[in-house]
Short mmCIF file of C-alpha atoms in Angstrom, two decimals:
data_model
loop_
_atom_site.label_atom_id
_atom_site.label_comp_id
_atom_site.label_asym_id
_atom_site.label_seq_id
_atom_site.Cartn_x
_atom_site.Cartn_y
_atom_site.Cartn_z
CA VAL A 1 -1.03 -28.84 -9.10
CA VAL A 2 2.14 -26.88 -8.40
CA LEU A 3 2.65 -23.23 -9.33
CA ASP A 4 6.15 -21.99 -8.56
CA GLU A 5 6.44 -18.21 -8.80
CA SER A 6 9.66 -16.24 -8.70
CA GLY A 7 11.08 -12.87 -9.63
CA GLY A 8 9.50 -10.60 -7.07
CA GLY A 9 11.50 -8.17 -4.99
CA LEU A 10 12.05 -4.56 -3.99
CA VAL A 11 12.34 -1.96 -6.73
CA GLN A 12 12.17 1.81 -6.92
CA ALA A 13 9.29 3.54 -8.67
CA GLY A 14 9.92 3.57 -12.41
CA GLY A 15 11.87 0.32 -12.27
CA SER A 16 11.18 -3.09 -13.78
CA LEU A 17 10.74 -6.67 -12.67
CA ARG A 18 10.09 -9.93 -14.50
CA LEU A 19 7.97 -12.54 -12.79
CA SER A 20 8.15 -16.21 -13.74
CA CYS A 21 5.89 -19.15 -12.99
CA VAL A 22 6.58 -22.81 -13.64
CA ALA A 23 3.45 -24.94 -13.57
CA SER A 24 2.97 -28.67 -13.22
CA GLY A 25 0.20 -31.13 -12.49
CA PHE A 26 -2.06 -30.33 -15.44
CA THR A 27 -1.93 -30.07 -19.23
CA PHE A 28 -0.33 -26.65 -19.43
CA ASN A 29 -0.68 -25.92 -23.14
CA ARG A 30 -4.46 -26.35 -22.99
CA ARG A 31 -5.02 -23.99 -20.10
CA ASP A 32 -5.56 -20.29 -19.91
CA MET A 33 -3.04 -18.80 -17.50
CA GLY A 34 -2.82 -15.55 -15.65
CA TRP A 35 -1.34 -13.28 -13.03
CA TYR A 36 -3.45 -11.91 -10.21
CA ARG A 37 -2.44 -9.77 -7.27
CA ARG A 38 -3.57 -8.84 -3.79
CA ALA A 39 -2.42 -5.59 -2.23
CA PRO A 40 -2.69 -4.99 1.52
CA GLY A 41 -6.30 -4.30 2.46
CA LYS A 42 -7.54 -4.81 -1.09
CA VAL A 43 -9.29 -7.55 -3.01
CA CYS A 44 -7.68 -9.97 -5.39
CA GLU A 45 -7.54 -8.44 -8.88
CA MET A 46 -6.62 -9.62 -12.34
CA VAL A 47 -3.33 -8.28 -13.66
CA ALA A 48 -3.00 -10.17 -16.94
CA ARG A 49 -4.26 -13.32 -18.59
CA ILE A 50 -3.15 -15.27 -21.62
CA ASN A 51 -5.25 -17.96 -23.23
CA ALA A 52 -4.11 -21.24 -24.73
CA ASP A 53 -3.84 -19.59 -28.16
CA GLY A 54 -1.60 -16.81 -26.85
CA TYR A 55 -4.14 -13.99 -26.76
CA SER A 56 -3.84 -11.74 -23.73
CA ASP A 57 -5.82 -9.19 -21.78
CA TYR A 58 -4.92 -6.88 -18.90
CA GLY A 59 -6.37 -5.06 -15.96
CA GLU A 60 -7.23 -1.43 -16.72
CA PHE A 61 -4.55 -0.18 -14.34
CA VAL A 62 -1.80 -1.81 -16.42
CA GLU A 63 -1.99 0.89 -19.10
CA GLY A 64 0.58 -0.73 -21.35
CA ARG A 65 3.26 -1.17 -18.68
CA PHE A 66 3.13 -4.98 -18.33
CA THR A 67 3.44 -7.83 -20.82
CA ILE A 68 2.37 -11.42 -20.20
CA SER A 69 3.86 -14.28 -22.19
CA ARG A 70 3.98 -18.06 -22.09
CA ASP A 71 6.36 -20.82 -23.09
CA ASN A 72 4.46 -24.08 -23.47
CA ASP A 73 7.67 -26.09 -23.84
CA LYS A 74 8.69 -24.97 -20.35
CA SER A 75 5.17 -24.97 -18.87
CA SER A 76 5.85 -21.39 -17.85
CA ILE A 77 4.35 -17.95 -17.94
CA TYR A 78 6.05 -14.63 -17.42
CA LEU A 79 5.08 -11.10 -16.53
CA GLN A 80 7.37 -8.31 -17.61
CA MET A 81 6.55 -5.24 -15.52
CA ASN A 82 7.94 -1.86 -16.49
CA ASN A 83 7.48 1.59 -15.01
CA LEU A 84 6.37 0.12 -11.70
CA GLN A 85 4.53 2.43 -9.31
CA THR A 86 4.04 2.29 -5.56
CA GLU A 87 0.44 1.19 -6.07
CA ASP A 88 1.75 -1.95 -7.78
CA THR A 89 3.00 -3.20 -4.42
CA ALA A 90 1.26 -6.53 -3.81
CA VAL A 91 1.69 -10.26 -3.69
CA TYR A 92 1.48 -11.58 -7.24
CA PHE A 93 0.00 -15.01 -7.92
CA CYS A 94 0.25 -17.29 -10.92
CA GLU A 95 -3.16 -18.79 -11.70
CA PHE A 96 -4.71 -21.21 -14.18
CA GLY A 97 -8.10 -21.19 -15.77
CA PRO A 98 -10.96 -21.25 -15.27
CA PHE A 99 -10.40 -18.24 -13.04
CA ILE A 100 -12.93 -18.81 -10.30
CA ALA A 101 -12.83 -16.11 -7.64
CA SER A 102 -12.83 -18.51 -4.72
CA SER A 103 -9.74 -20.29 -6.07
CA LEU A 104 -7.55 -17.21 -6.67
CA CYS A 105 -4.82 -15.36 -4.77
CA GLY A 106 -3.34 -17.87 -2.43
CA VAL A 107 -5.26 -21.11 -2.88
CA TRP A 108 -2.72 -22.87 -5.13
CA SER A 109 0.50 -21.01 -4.29
CA GLN A 110 2.11 -18.51 -1.93
CA GLY A 111 2.80 -15.93 -4.60
CA THR A 112 5.76 -13.63 -4.95
CA GLN A 113 6.02 -10.29 -3.19
CA VAL A 114 6.55 -7.14 -5.25
CA THR A 115 7.38 -4.00 -3.32
CA VAL A 116 7.79 -0.66 -5.08
CA SER A 117 9.35 2.17 -3.12
CA SER A 118 8.96 5.86 -3.88
#
């Protein structure tokens, strides 16, 4: 399994970023996919998930600011993040289902760093 994340960076509060993940090594279009994050000193938390049928759910803190999407032809998922806040600073990880806690946030990939400055 390979999960190749990109799109992180440094942005000012209120700005936007779009994360991308290209996956390989499994049957992508049959898998639920998601984005998780780990902030310094905090636990791994779910940001957004999208199932094989395209239905999505989000962490409560998202509050309508982020949108997850997938492109099965490209074996990719995306996370459009708008109105970023300093508390969104974290390493963001692309994950595949089932989302077992012990296999999240750094087991399959290095993630992409998102830093939001005030």
